[in-house]
Amino acid sequence: MPKPLAGDGDTNSGPLKFLWARHDAIRFHPRDELGFLQDWFQAPDPQGPRTRIALLHGVGGAGKTRLAAELAHRLSATGWYAGFLVRDPDPQDRAWLSDVASPLLVVVDYVEDRKSGDVINVLRTLREREAPTCLLLTARTVSGWWEEEIAVALKEDGLPYALHDSPLAARHPRQTGVYRAAVRSFGGSETVAMGSSPPPDPDSGRWTTLDLVMLAWLAAQADDTGGTPGSEGELYEKILDHELGYWVRAYKSRIGMSSKRAKGMLREAGACLSLLAPQEERLDHTLKAIKGLANDGTRRDEIAALLSDLLPAAPEDGTLAVRPDPLGTHLASSVFSTDRTLFRQCLKEADEDEQLNACVGVSRFVSSSDESTMADIAQAALDAAPDLWQPALSVAATQGASSSRLWSGSPKPRERLCRWPNWLRRYRPGTAHFAASR
């Protein structure tokens, strides 16, 4: 059950643990899409029992994950079995789900991040259920992952289903209410909350739902005197500055007096983790990319232990990164836009799954940097790891048109296109099993 934070706002901690939607730190603020989805899933099907699939899509920060978590919570309270699907679920676990007697809701978050195979396998496992069976798939866009993979598999399998398309606007319809509720959650008094309103929209567009929450966090900080951010980039930098300040304090407390470069080094570490999304046991390898840590195993171990505590693993697959994703994307984009050496070194240290994660990460850079810079980064990625071509194009097919343009805009040697590594075949559309790390 989402609960408000303690009244003191926990000012000694950084903001990230309060901002990630899966932490349920802020009470959900009503929006019409939640009520509609709940009613649609629960309504009788006039055409008989069919799997119901809802596509909830919108830009990063629109509130997809938070809405999905709230829907799962509300359905659970009415007797449903509801929750988020882990990556590459064990076949025995899938079979167990098929035997659940109650109505079932399976949420697959960010399905475009190489999760189509998981969805297809779950749908096949659950097709014989008699109780209501529902899937909620969240994504930034509806693209190849649905049209060329899941929908094709459903047709080939002859699986009857009902589909609902639910776009989620970046801007919450009740901006002031969201902002004030977040101010309260972050320790602001009722007087302060009721007397406050969100800042004017930036020149570049409109504040997303996540942006409003971050602005509220800043407003609740007594020590934040830097003025109101005028753009998303300025907002993200202010939040990251507070978070990195917390990391430096934790570094001093656990490891000892930090060097002058500690904050910059931790920023680089956050960028590397956000690009590769490694498992905890792979942190040491990821940190080797950073100058000053490559040959210092003791210090790497200390920082890896620190970051594994500061950045809780994603419950679906155990990966570590700066989250919410828009913040991690901004951090990685800003660091690697000016430091190609670090970027290349990250990719050289990456294993196969991390290289695929990097393809997803670079594709997301399109939303936070100019097109020419991103094309240059994409080319740098291919120069550092030539075999990235095939996974990059495979990922681009599921991410939408902007991602496809990014990867297809770089020159590609003909001989590289003829080599399909064995591990890549696990991710090609149309296969029955897409392997992934748990």
Coordinates of C-alpha atoms in Angstrom, one line a residue:
M1 CA 0.0 0.0 0.0
P2 CA 1.5 3.4 -1.0
K3 CA 2.3 5.4 2.1
P4 CA 3.4 9.0 2.6
L5 CA 6.9 9.5 3.9
A6 CA 7.8 10.4 7.4
G7 CA 7.2 14.1 8.3
D8 CA 10.9 15.0 8.5
G9 CA 11.4 14.4 4.8
D10 CA 14.5 12.3 5.5
T11 CA 16.7 15.2 4.4
N12 CA 19.9 13.2 4.9
S13 CA 19.1 10.9 2.0
G14 CA 19.2 11.6 -1.7
P15 CA 16.1 12.1 -3.8
L16 CA 16.2 9.0 -6.0
K17 CA 14.8 6.6 -3.5
F18 CA 11.7 8.8 -3.2
L19 CA 11.3 9.3 -7.0
W20 CA 11.4 5.8 -8.3
A21 CA 7.8 4.7 -9.0
R22 CA 8.3 1.2 -7.6
H23 CA 9.1 2.7 -4.2
D24 CA 5.5 3.9 -3.7
A25 CA 6.8 6.9 -1.7
I26 CA 4.0 9.2 -2.9
R27 CA 0.3 8.5 -2.7
F28 CA -1.2 8.0 -6.2
H29 CA -3.1 11.0 -7.5
P30 CA -6.2 10.2 -9.4
R31 CA -6.3 10.1 -13.2
D32 CA -9.0 8.8 -15.5
E33 CA -6.9 6.1 -17.2
L34 CA -6.6 4.1 -14.0
G35 CA -10.4 3.9 -13.5
F36 CA -11.0 3.0 -17.1
L37 CA -8.4 0.2 -17.1
Q38 CA -9.8 -1.2 -13.8
D39 CA -13.3 -1.2 -15.2
W40 CA -12.2 -2.7 -18.5
F41 CA -10.3 -5.6 -16.9
Q42 CA -13.2 -6.4 -14.5
A43 CA -16.1 -6.1 -16.9
P44 CA -17.7 -9.3 -18.3
D45 CA -16.5 -10.2 -21.8
P46 CA -19.5 -10.4 -24.1
Q47 CA -17.6 -12.7 -26.5
G48 CA -16.6 -15.2 -23.9
P49 CA -13.3 -15.8 -22.0
R50 CA -10.5 -14.1 -23.9
T51 CA -7.1 -12.8 -22.7
R52 CA -7.3 -9.0 -22.3
I53 CA -4.3 -7.0 -23.2
A54 CA -3.9 -3.3 -22.5
L55 CA -1.1 -1.2 -24.0
L56 CA -0.2 1.7 -21.7
H57 CA 2.3 3.9 -23.5
G58 CA 3.8 7.4 -23.1
V59 CA 7.0 9.2 -22.7
G60 CA 9.4 8.5 -19.9
G61 CA 8.2 10.2 -16.7
A62 CA 4.5 10.2 -17.8
G63 CA 3.6 7.9 -14.9
K64 CA 3.2 4.5 -16.5
T65 CA 4.9 2.4 -13.9
R66 CA 3.3 4.2 -11.0
L67 CA -0.2 3.8 -12.6
A68 CA 0.5 0.1 -13.3
A69 CA 1.6 -0.5 -9.7
E70 CA -1.6 1.3 -8.4
L71 CA -3.8 -0.8 -10.6
A72 CA -2.2 -4.0 -9.4
H73 CA -2.7 -2.9 -5.8
R74 CA -6.3 -2.0 -6.3
L75 CA -7.1 -5.3 -8.1
S76 CA -5.3 -7.3 -5.5
A77 CA -7.6 -5.6 -2.9
T78 CA -10.6 -7.1 -4.7
G79 CA -9.3 -10.7 -4.8
W80 CA -7.2 -10.7 -7.9
Y81 CA -3.7 -12.1 -8.2
A82 CA -1.7 -9.2 -9.6
G83 CA 1.9 -8.2 -9.9
F84 CA 4.9 -7.4 -12.2
L85 CA 6.5 -10.1 -14.3
V86 CA 10.2 -10.8 -13.7
R87 CA 12.5 -11.1 -16.7
D88 CA 12.8 -14.6 -18.2
P89 CA 10.4 -16.3 -15.7
D90 CA 11.1 -19.9 -14.9
P91 CA 8.8 -22.3 -16.8
Q92 CA 7.6 -23.8 -13.6
D93 CA 6.7 -20.3 -12.3
R94 CA 4.7 -19.7 -15.4
A95 CA 2.9 -23.0 -15.1
W96 CA 2.1 -22.1 -11.5
L97 CA 0.4 -18.9 -12.7
S98 CA -1.7 -20.9 -15.0
D99 CA -3.2 -22.8 -12.1
V100 CA -4.1 -19.6 -10.1
A101 CA -7.9 -19.8 -9.5
S102 CA -8.5 -16.1 -9.0
P103 CA -8.6 -13.4 -11.8
L104 CA -5.0 -12.6 -12.9
L105 CA -3.3 -9.4 -13.9
V106 CA 0.3 -9.6 -15.2
V107 CA 2.2 -6.3 -15.6
V108 CA 5.2 -6.2 -18.0
D109 CA 6.9 -2.9 -17.5
Y110 CA 8.9 -1.4 -20.4
V111 CA 8.1 -4.3 -22.7
E112 CA 10.1 -2.7 -25.5
D113 CA 13.3 -3.5 -23.5
R114 CA 13.7 -7.0 -25.0
K115 CA 10.7 -8.5 -23.1
S116 CA 8.6 -9.5 -26.1
G117 CA 9.6 -13.1 -25.7
D118 CA 8.6 -13.2 -22.0
V119 CA 5.2 -11.9 -23.0
I120 CA 4.7 -14.4 -25.7
N121 CA 5.7 -17.3 -23.4
V122 CA 3.4 -16.1 -20.7
L123 CA 0.5 -15.8 -23.1
R124 CA 1.1 -19.3 -24.4
T125 CA 1.3 -20.7 -20.8
L126 CA -1.9 -19.0 -19.7
R127 CA -4.1 -19.6 -22.8
E128 CA -6.1 -22.5 -21.1
R129 CA -7.1 -20.5 -18.0
E130 CA -10.8 -20.2 -17.3
A131 CA -10.6 -17.3 -14.8
P132 CA -10.1 -13.8 -16.2
T133 CA -6.5 -13.4 -17.5
C134 CA -5.2 -9.9 -18.2
L135 CA -1.9 -8.4 -19.3
L136 CA -0.9 -4.7 -18.9
L137 CA 2.1 -3.9 -21.1
T138 CA 3.8 -0.5 -20.5
A139 CA 6.1 1.1 -23.1
R140 CA 7.3 4.4 -24.4
T141 CA 5.9 3.7 -27.8
V142 CA 3.9 1.0 -29.5
S143 CA 6.2 -0.2 -32.3
G144 CA 7.9 -3.3 -33.5
W145 CA 7.8 -5.2 -30.2
W146 CA 4.0 -5.3 -30.6
E147 CA 3.3 -5.2 -34.4
E148 CA 6.1 -7.5 -35.5
E149 CA 6.6 -9.8 -32.5
I150 CA 3.7 -10.2 -30.0
A151 CA 0.8 -9.6 -32.4
V152 CA 2.3 -11.9 -34.9
A153 CA 2.8 -14.7 -32.3
L154 CA -0.8 -14.2 -31.2
K155 CA -2.1 -14.6 -34.7
E156 CA 0.1 -17.6 -35.4
D157 CA -1.0 -19.3 -32.2
G158 CA -4.7 -18.5 -32.9
L159 CA -5.0 -17.1 -29.4
P160 CA -8.3 -15.0 -28.9
Y161 CA -7.7 -11.7 -27.2
A162 CA -9.2 -8.3 -26.6
L163 CA -7.0 -5.3 -27.0
H164 CA -7.2 -1.8 -25.5
D165 CA -4.8 0.9 -26.5
S166 CA -4.3 3.4 -23.7
P167 CA -1.9 6.4 -24.5
L168 CA -0.8 8.2 -21.4
A169 CA -0.2 12.0 -21.7
A170 CA 3.1 13.3 -20.4
R171 CA 1.3 16.0 -18.5
H172 CA -0.9 14.9 -15.6
P173 CA -4.4 16.3 -15.9
R174 CA -4.3 17.5 -12.3
Q175 CA -0.9 19.2 -12.2
T176 CA -1.5 21.3 -9.1
G177 CA -2.9 18.4 -7.1
V178 CA 0.1 16.1 -8.0
Y179 CA 2.5 18.9 -7.0
R180 CA 0.9 19.6 -3.7
A181 CA 0.5 16.0 -2.8
A182 CA 4.2 15.5 -3.5
V183 CA 5.2 18.5 -1.4
R184 CA 3.3 17.0 1.5
S185 CA 4.9 13.6 1.0
F186 CA 8.4 15.2 1.1
G187 CA 7.8 16.8 4.5
G188 CA 6.2 20.1 3.5
S189 CA 3.5 21.4 5.9
E190 CA -0.1 21.6 4.9
T191 CA 0.2 25.4 4.8
V192 CA 3.2 25.3 2.5
A193 CA 1.5 22.6 0.3
M194 CA -1.8 24.4 -0.1
G195 CA 0.0 27.7 -0.8
S196 CA 2.2 26.3 -3.6
S197 CA 1.7 25.7 -7.3
P198 CA 4.0 24.1 -9.9
P199 CA 6.3 26.4 -11.7
P200 CA 5.4 27.5 -15.3
D201 CA 6.0 25.0 -18.0
P202 CA 9.5 25.1 -19.5
D203 CA 10.0 26.7 -22.9
S204 CA 10.8 23.3 -24.4
G205 CA 7.4 21.9 -23.6
R206 CA 5.5 20.7 -20.6
W207 CA 6.5 19.2 -17.3
T208 CA 5.8 15.5 -17.1
T209 CA 4.3 13.9 -14.1
L210 CA 7.7 12.8 -12.8
D211 CA 9.0 16.4 -13.4
L212 CA 6.3 17.7 -11.1
V213 CA 7.3 15.3 -8.4
M214 CA 11.0 16.3 -8.7
L215 CA 10.0 20.0 -8.6
A216 CA 8.1 19.3 -5.4
W217 CA 11.1 17.5 -3.9
L218 CA 13.2 20.6 -4.6
A219 CA 10.6 22.9 -3.1
A220 CA 10.5 20.9 0.1
Q221 CA 14.3 21.2 0.6
A222 CA 15.2 24.1 2.9
D223 CA 18.8 24.1 1.7
D224 CA 17.9 24.4 -2.0
T225 CA 18.4 28.1 -2.9
G226 CA 19.4 27.7 -6.5
G227 CA 16.1 29.0 -8.0
T228 CA 13.4 27.2 -10.0
P229 CA 14.7 25.2 -13.0
G230 CA 13.7 26.6 -16.3
S231 CA 14.0 23.4 -18.3
E232 CA 14.0 19.6 -17.9
G233 CA 17.8 19.5 -18.3
E234 CA 18.2 22.0 -15.5
L235 CA 15.8 20.1 -13.3
Y236 CA 17.5 16.8 -13.8
E237 CA 20.9 18.4 -13.1
K238 CA 19.6 19.8 -9.8
I239 CA 18.2 16.5 -8.7
L240 CA 21.4 14.7 -9.7
D241 CA 23.5 17.2 -7.9
H242 CA 21.6 16.5 -4.7
E243 CA 21.8 12.8 -5.2
L244 CA 25.6 12.9 -5.9
G245 CA 26.0 15.0 -2.8
Y246 CA 24.4 12.2 -0.9
W247 CA 26.7 9.7 -2.5
V248 CA 29.7 11.7 -1.5
R249 CA 28.5 11.9 2.1
A250 CA 28.0 8.1 2.1
Y251 CA 31.4 7.6 0.5
K252 CA 33.0 9.6 3.3
S253 CA 31.0 7.8 6.0
R254 CA 31.8 4.3 4.7
I255 CA 35.1 4.5 2.9
G256 CA 36.8 7.6 4.4
M257 CA 37.8 11.1 3.3
S258 CA 36.9 11.5 -0.4
S259 CA 39.3 13.0 -2.9
K260 CA 38.6 16.1 -4.9
R261 CA 37.6 14.0 -7.8
A262 CA 35.2 11.8 -5.8
K263 CA 32.0 13.5 -7.0
G264 CA 33.1 13.4 -10.6
M265 CA 34.1 9.8 -10.3
L266 CA 30.8 8.8 -8.8
R267 CA 29.0 10.7 -11.6
E268 CA 30.9 8.7 -14.1
A269 CA 30.0 5.5 -12.2
G270 CA 26.4 6.4 -12.3
A271 CA 26.6 7.0 -16.0
C272 CA 28.3 3.7 -16.7
L273 CA 25.7 1.8 -14.6
S274 CA 22.8 3.6 -16.3
L275 CA 24.2 2.7 -19.7
L276 CA 25.0 -1.0 -19.1
A277 CA 22.5 -1.9 -16.2
P278 CA 24.7 -4.6 -14.9
Q279 CA 23.9 -7.2 -12.3
E280 CA 25.4 -6.6 -8.8
E281 CA 28.1 -9.2 -9.4
R282 CA 29.2 -7.4 -12.5
L283 CA 29.7 -4.0 -10.9
D284 CA 33.4 -4.5 -10.5
H285 CA 33.8 -5.1 -14.2
T286 CA 31.7 -2.0 -15.1
L287 CA 33.8 0.2 -12.8
K288 CA 37.0 -0.8 -14.5
A289 CA 36.0 1.6 -17.3
I290 CA 36.7 4.6 -15.0
K291 CA 40.1 6.2 -15.0
G292 CA 41.6 5.8 -11.6
L293 CA 39.7 2.6 -10.8
A294 CA 40.9 0.3 -13.6
N295 CA 44.0 -0.8 -11.6
D296 CA 42.7 -0.3 -8.1
G297 CA 40.7 -3.4 -7.2
T298 CA 40.3 -2.5 -3.5
R299 CA 38.8 0.8 -4.3
R300 CA 36.6 -0.7 -7.0
D301 CA 35.2 -3.2 -4.5
E302 CA 34.5 -0.5 -1.9
I303 CA 32.6 1.7 -4.5
A304 CA 30.8 -1.3 -5.9
A305 CA 29.5 -2.2 -2.4
L306 CA 28.5 1.4 -1.8
L307 CA 26.6 1.7 -5.1
S308 CA 24.8 -1.7 -4.6
D309 CA 23.4 -0.2 -1.4
L310 CA 22.6 3.3 -2.9
L311 CA 21.0 1.9 -6.0
P312 CA 18.5 -0.9 -5.2
A313 CA 18.3 -3.6 -7.9
A314 CA 15.3 -3.7 -10.2
P315 CA 12.9 -6.3 -8.9
E316 CA 12.2 -7.8 -12.4
D317 CA 15.8 -8.6 -13.3
G318 CA 18.2 -7.5 -10.6
T319 CA 20.0 -4.9 -12.7
L320 CA 21.5 -1.7 -11.2
A321 CA 21.1 1.8 -12.7
V322 CA 20.2 5.3 -11.8
R323 CA 16.4 5.4 -11.7
P324 CA 13.9 6.7 -12.6
D325 CA 15.0 6.0 -16.2
P326 CA 14.7 9.6 -17.5
L327 CA 17.3 10.7 -14.9
G328 CA 19.6 7.8 -15.7
T329 CA 19.2 8.6 -19.5
H330 CA 20.0 12.3 -18.9
L331 CA 23.1 11.4 -16.7
A332 CA 24.5 8.9 -19.2
S333 CA 23.8 11.2 -22.2
S334 CA 25.4 14.2 -20.6
V335 CA 28.5 12.3 -19.5
F336 CA 29.1 10.3 -22.7
S337 CA 28.3 13.3 -25.0
T338 CA 31.6 14.8 -23.8
D339 CA 33.7 11.7 -22.8
R340 CA 33.8 9.2 -25.7
T341 CA 36.8 7.5 -24.1
L342 CA 34.8 6.5 -21.1
F343 CA 31.9 5.5 -23.3
R344 CA 34.1 3.2 -25.4
Q345 CA 35.7 1.7 -22.3
C346 CA 32.3 0.9 -20.9
L347 CA 31.4 -1.1 -23.9
K348 CA 34.7 -2.9 -23.9
E349 CA 34.0 -4.0 -20.3
A350 CA 30.4 -5.1 -21.1
D351 CA 29.2 -8.7 -21.5
E352 CA 26.6 -9.6 -24.0
D353 CA 23.5 -8.7 -22.0
E354 CA 25.1 -5.4 -21.0
Q355 CA 25.8 -4.6 -24.6
L356 CA 22.2 -5.1 -25.4
N357 CA 21.3 -2.9 -22.5
A358 CA 23.6 -0.3 -23.9
C359 CA 21.8 -0.4 -27.3
V360 CA 18.6 0.3 -25.4
G361 CA 20.2 3.1 -23.5
V362 CA 21.8 4.8 -26.5
S363 CA 18.4 4.6 -28.3
R364 CA 16.9 6.6 -25.4
F365 CA 19.5 9.3 -25.7
V366 CA 17.5 10.6 -28.7
S367 CA 15.1 12.3 -26.3
S368 CA 17.8 14.1 -24.3
S369 CA 20.5 15.2 -26.9
D370 CA 20.6 16.6 -30.4
E371 CA 20.5 14.3 -33.4
S372 CA 24.1 14.9 -34.6
T373 CA 25.6 14.2 -31.1
M374 CA 23.6 11.0 -30.8
A375 CA 24.6 9.8 -34.3
D376 CA 28.2 10.4 -33.2
I377 CA 27.7 8.4 -30.0
A378 CA 26.1 5.6 -32.0
Q379 CA 29.1 5.5 -34.3
A380 CA 31.4 5.5 -31.3
A381 CA 29.6 2.5 -29.9
L382 CA 30.0 0.6 -33.2
D383 CA 33.7 1.5 -33.4
A384 CA 34.3 0.2 -29.8
A385 CA 32.2 -2.9 -30.3
P386 CA 31.7 -3.8 -34.0
D387 CA 29.4 -6.8 -33.2
L388 CA 26.9 -4.3 -31.8
W389 CA 25.5 -3.8 -35.3
Q390 CA 23.0 -6.7 -35.1
P391 CA 21.7 -6.2 -31.6
A392 CA 21.5 -2.5 -32.2
L393 CA 19.3 -3.0 -35.2
S394 CA 17.3 -5.6 -33.4
V395 CA 16.7 -3.2 -30.5
A396 CA 16.0 -0.3 -32.8
A397 CA 13.2 -2.4 -34.4
T398 CA 11.4 -2.5 -31.1
Q399 CA 12.1 1.1 -30.0
G400 CA 10.4 3.1 -32.7
A401 CA 11.3 5.3 -35.7
S402 CA 13.7 7.7 -33.9
S403 CA 15.8 4.8 -32.7
S404 CA 15.9 3.2 -36.1
R405 CA 17.1 6.4 -37.7
L406 CA 19.8 6.7 -35.0
W407 CA 21.4 3.3 -35.7
S408 CA 20.7 3.1 -39.4
G409 CA 22.4 6.5 -40.0
S410 CA 25.9 5.3 -39.4
P411 CA 28.0 3.6 -42.1
K412 CA 28.1 -0.2 -41.7
P413 CA 30.6 -2.5 -43.2
R414 CA 28.9 -5.1 -45.4
E415 CA 30.9 -8.0 -43.9
R416 CA 29.6 -7.2 -40.4
L417 CA 26.0 -7.5 -41.4
C418 CA 26.6 -11.1 -42.5
R419 CA 27.7 -12.2 -39.1
W420 CA 24.9 -13.0 -36.7
P421 CA 26.4 -14.1 -33.3
N422 CA 24.8 -17.2 -31.8
W423 CA 23.7 -15.3 -28.7
L424 CA 21.8 -12.7 -30.8
R425 CA 19.5 -15.4 -32.3
R426 CA 17.8 -15.6 -28.9
Y427 CA 16.4 -12.1 -29.5
R428 CA 15.3 -12.2 -33.1
P429 CA 11.5 -11.8 -33.8
G430 CA 9.6 -14.9 -34.3
T431 CA 11.6 -17.2 -32.0
A432 CA 9.8 -19.2 -29.4
H433 CA 12.2 -18.4 -26.6
F434 CA 14.0 -15.1 -25.9
A435 CA 16.6 -15.7 -23.2
A436 CA 17.4 -13.0 -20.7
S437 CA 19.2 -12.6 -17.4
R438 CA 17.1 -12.7 -14.3

